[in-house]
Amino acid sequence: MSCKHHHNCEKAAKLTAEQLCETYGFRFTESRKQVFEALISSHKALTAKELMVQIGNNQPPITYRALEFLTEAGLVHFISSINAYIACAHAEDEGHISQFLICKECHEVEEFQAPDAVCLLMQSAKNGNFQVSDTSIEMLGVCSECQN
Amino acid sequence: MSCKHHHNCEKAAKLTAEQLCETYGFRFTESRKQVFEALISSHKALTAKELMVQIGNNQPPITYRALEFLTEAGLVHFISSINAYIACAHAEDEGHISQFLICKECHEVEEFQAPDAVCLLMQSAKNGNFQVSDTSIEMLGVCSECQN
DNA sequence: ATCTTACTGTTAATCTATAACATTCGCAAA
DNA sequence: TTTGCGAATGTTATAGATTAACAGTAAGAT
Ligand SMILES: [Zn+2]
Ligand SMILES: [Zn+2]
Ligand SMILES: [Zn+2]
Ligand SMILES: [Zn+2]
């Protein structure tokens, strides 16, 4: 599978993940690895259920725990508008804001960055004296592939 | 309750709602009215369950149907990051993009507009040849009231 | 009057996520 | 080595959110 969507793909990302875990004293265990690999090897966003099917696990807590861990570690993002998870494409950039283009045909998801837009949004919030802790930008539509 | 957050509040909004329904040949029925009024009279975002409690209805389909109708009519927005619904503050501006400041303390939600930021985001999508049909911007944080 | 479509009432099912608790694992201090 | 501790897992069951299905009613058009 090609990798136009990830800055550092699969192997590199796994390395980043392992290092990140070690840095903070956590373990990149088997179940976490399984979930992460399932996500990084698919550029699509996967629901918890789809993940469970893919890694052959029908015990929800195991998958949900791995997802919670990976999400908190910043290795995976949760896309609330479609209730699905995706491996982060910029994990090395810690604490960055999540911005997604989500194709409703093929479910492929591209994580992109538009710092200038984010800046304007932050400005808006600041004008309202609102202290932002978490921002999510989710754009649903049809990707270039699926427009044909 | 004061109305710093709505451009046209309660009565006016209800009127807009009724007109909008009539225009498209739909009815502003009792259950829809109940749900809409519960939302418009609270500036907070309410979950489906909270709504059901508030309008004294424990038959999910009724509430969910009303919510689906109101959402499709553009009178109510669904805020996916917190699984809650809020009455739209700009219903007269049809098809506008949803942007929210969501206070995680008091759960009050402000719908705001930042057209220049949206413009930049659209540009980003366009550069990737991505055809956007629906955009949601959700900023979680602490409102000015709750910072004290 | 009857036809059609929108809308409601009700029951039950499905999908999604978490609680609770016992067990094991990895690691470090005694 | 062994003891102790927190992190992580295994397992069962439950809670919570949303929808399917189908029968029935209401309102406007012809
Ligand atoms: Zn990311
Ligand atoms: Zn696509
Ligand atoms: Zn709105
Ligand atoms: Zn607040």
PDB file of N, CA, C and O in Angstrom, chain B residues 10 15 17 26 30-31 39-40 58 67 71 73 84 92-93 103 111 120:
ATOM      1  N   GLU B  10     -35.526  32.774  21.759  1.00  0.00           N
ATOM      2  CA  GLU B  10     -36.741  32.022  22.046  1.00  0.00           C
ATOM      3  C   GLU B  10     -37.922  32.294  21.125  1.00  0.00           C
ATOM      4  O   GLU B  10     -38.127  31.577  20.158  1.00  0.00           O
ATOM      5  N   LEU B  15     -40.453  31.265  15.971  1.00  0.00           N
ATOM      6  CA  LEU B  15     -41.107  31.753  14.766  1.00  0.00           C
ATOM      7  C   LEU B  15     -40.332  31.303  13.541  1.00  0.00           C
ATOM      8  O   LEU B  15     -40.900  30.764  12.587  1.00  0.00           O
ATOM      9  N   ALA B  17     -38.431  28.860  13.261  1.00  0.00           N
ATOM     10  CA  ALA B  17     -38.590  27.411  13.139  1.00  0.00           C
ATOM     11  C   ALA B  17     -39.903  27.066  12.454  1.00  0.00           C
ATOM     12  O   ALA B  17     -39.941  26.291  11.496  1.00  0.00           O
ATOM     13  N   PHE B  26     -43.357  20.845   6.055  1.00  0.00           N
ATOM     14  CA  PHE B  26     -43.335  19.946   7.195  1.00  0.00           C
ATOM     15  C   PHE B  26     -44.057  20.591   8.365  1.00  0.00           C
ATOM     16  O   PHE B  26     -44.342  21.783   8.344  1.00  0.00           O
ATOM     17  N   GLU B  30     -46.002  18.734  18.079  1.00  0.00           N
ATOM     18  CA  GLU B  30     -45.836  18.874  19.518  1.00  0.00           C
ATOM     19  C   GLU B  30     -44.476  18.355  20.007  1.00  0.00           C
ATOM     20  O   GLU B  30     -43.757  19.048  20.730  1.00  0.00           O
ATOM     21  N   SER B  31     -44.144  17.146  19.605  1.00  0.00           N
ATOM     22  CA  SER B  31     -42.887  16.574  20.098  1.00  0.00           C
ATOM     23  C   SER B  31     -41.687  17.375  19.605  1.00  0.00           C
ATOM     24  O   SER B  31     -40.719  17.593  20.327  1.00  0.00           O
ATOM     25  N   LEU B  39     -34.352  22.958  24.093  1.00  0.00           N
ATOM     26  CA  LEU B  39     -32.996  23.324  23.693  1.00  0.00           C
ATOM     27  C   LEU B  39     -32.801  24.835  23.653  1.00  0.00           C
ATOM     28  O   LEU B  39     -31.784  25.348  24.104  1.00  0.00           O
ATOM     29  N   ILE B  40     -33.801  25.542  23.103  1.00  0.00           N
ATOM     30  CA  ILE B  40     -33.625  26.979  22.932  1.00  0.00           C
ATOM     31  C   ILE B  40     -33.673  27.701  24.270  1.00  0.00           C
ATOM     32  O   ILE B  40     -33.053  28.756  24.444  1.00  0.00           O
ATOM     33  N   ASN B  58     -39.797   8.977  28.095  1.00  0.00           N
ATOM     34  CA  ASN B  58     -38.803   7.909  28.145  1.00  0.00           C
ATOM     35  C   ASN B  58     -38.967   6.908  26.995  1.00  0.00           C
ATOM     36  O   ASN B  58     -38.672   5.742  27.119  1.00  0.00           O
ATOM     37  N   LEU B  67     -35.142  15.103  17.067  1.00  0.00           N
ATOM     38  CA  LEU B  67     -33.780  15.623  16.918  1.00  0.00           C
ATOM     39  C   LEU B  67     -33.296  15.482  15.488  1.00  0.00           C
ATOM     40  O   LEU B  67     -32.663  16.390  14.942  1.00  0.00           O
ATOM     41  N   THR B  71     -32.409  18.669  13.291  1.00  0.00           N
ATOM     42  CA  THR B  71     -31.035  18.760  12.807  1.00  0.00           C
ATOM     43  C   THR B  71     -31.006  18.923  11.295  1.00  0.00           C
ATOM     44  O   THR B  71     -30.303  19.781  10.767  1.00  0.00           O
ATOM     45  N   ALA B  73     -33.298  20.078   9.477  1.00  0.00           N
ATOM     46  CA  ALA B  73     -33.877  21.366   9.126  1.00  0.00           C
ATOM     47  C   ALA B  73     -32.918  22.511   9.444  1.00  0.00           C
ATOM     48  O   ALA B  73     -33.176  23.658   9.097  1.00  0.00           O
ATOM     49  N   ALA B  84     -23.976  15.797  22.138  1.00  0.00           N
ATOM     50  CA  ALA B  84     -25.080  16.602  22.643  1.00  0.00           C
ATOM     51  C   ALA B  84     -25.621  17.517  21.550  1.00  0.00           C
ATOM     52  O   ALA B  84     -24.973  17.748  20.535  1.00  0.00           O
ATOM     53  N   GLU B  92     -31.420  31.431  10.535  1.00  0.00           N
ATOM     54  CA  GLU B  92     -31.808  32.174   9.331  1.00  0.00           C
ATOM     55  C   GLU B  92     -30.703  32.111   8.275  1.00  0.00           C
ATOM     56  O   GLU B  92     -30.962  32.273   7.087  1.00  0.00           O
ATOM     57  N   ASP B  93     -29.494  31.837   8.718  1.00  0.00           N
ATOM     58  CA  ASP B  93     -28.365  31.711   7.799  1.00  0.00           C
ATOM     59  C   ASP B  93     -28.222  30.234   7.409  1.00  0.00           C
ATOM     60  O   ASP B  93     -27.424  29.488   7.951  1.00  0.00           O
ATOM     61  N   CYS B 103     -17.877  24.896  26.880  1.00  0.00           N
ATOM     62  CA  CYS B 103     -17.271  24.957  28.208  1.00  0.00           C
ATOM     63  C   CYS B 103     -17.412  23.625  28.920  1.00  0.00           C
ATOM     64  O   CYS B 103     -18.517  23.121  29.096  1.00  0.00           O
ATOM     65  N   GLU B 111     -22.168  29.262  19.875  1.00  0.00           N
ATOM     66  CA  GLU B 111     -21.946  29.061  18.446  1.00  0.00           C
ATOM     67  C   GLU B 111     -21.395  30.361  17.892  1.00  0.00           C
ATOM     68  O   GLU B 111     -21.980  31.416  18.073  1.00  0.00           O
ATOM     69  N   LEU B 120      -9.895  29.583   4.885  1.00  0.00           N
ATOM     70  CA  LEU B 120      -8.573  28.963   4.803  1.00  0.00           C
ATOM     71  C   LEU B 120      -8.675  27.435   4.818  1.00  0.00           C
ATOM     72  O   LEU B 120      -7.957  26.744   4.079  1.00  0.00           O
TER      73      LEU B 120
END
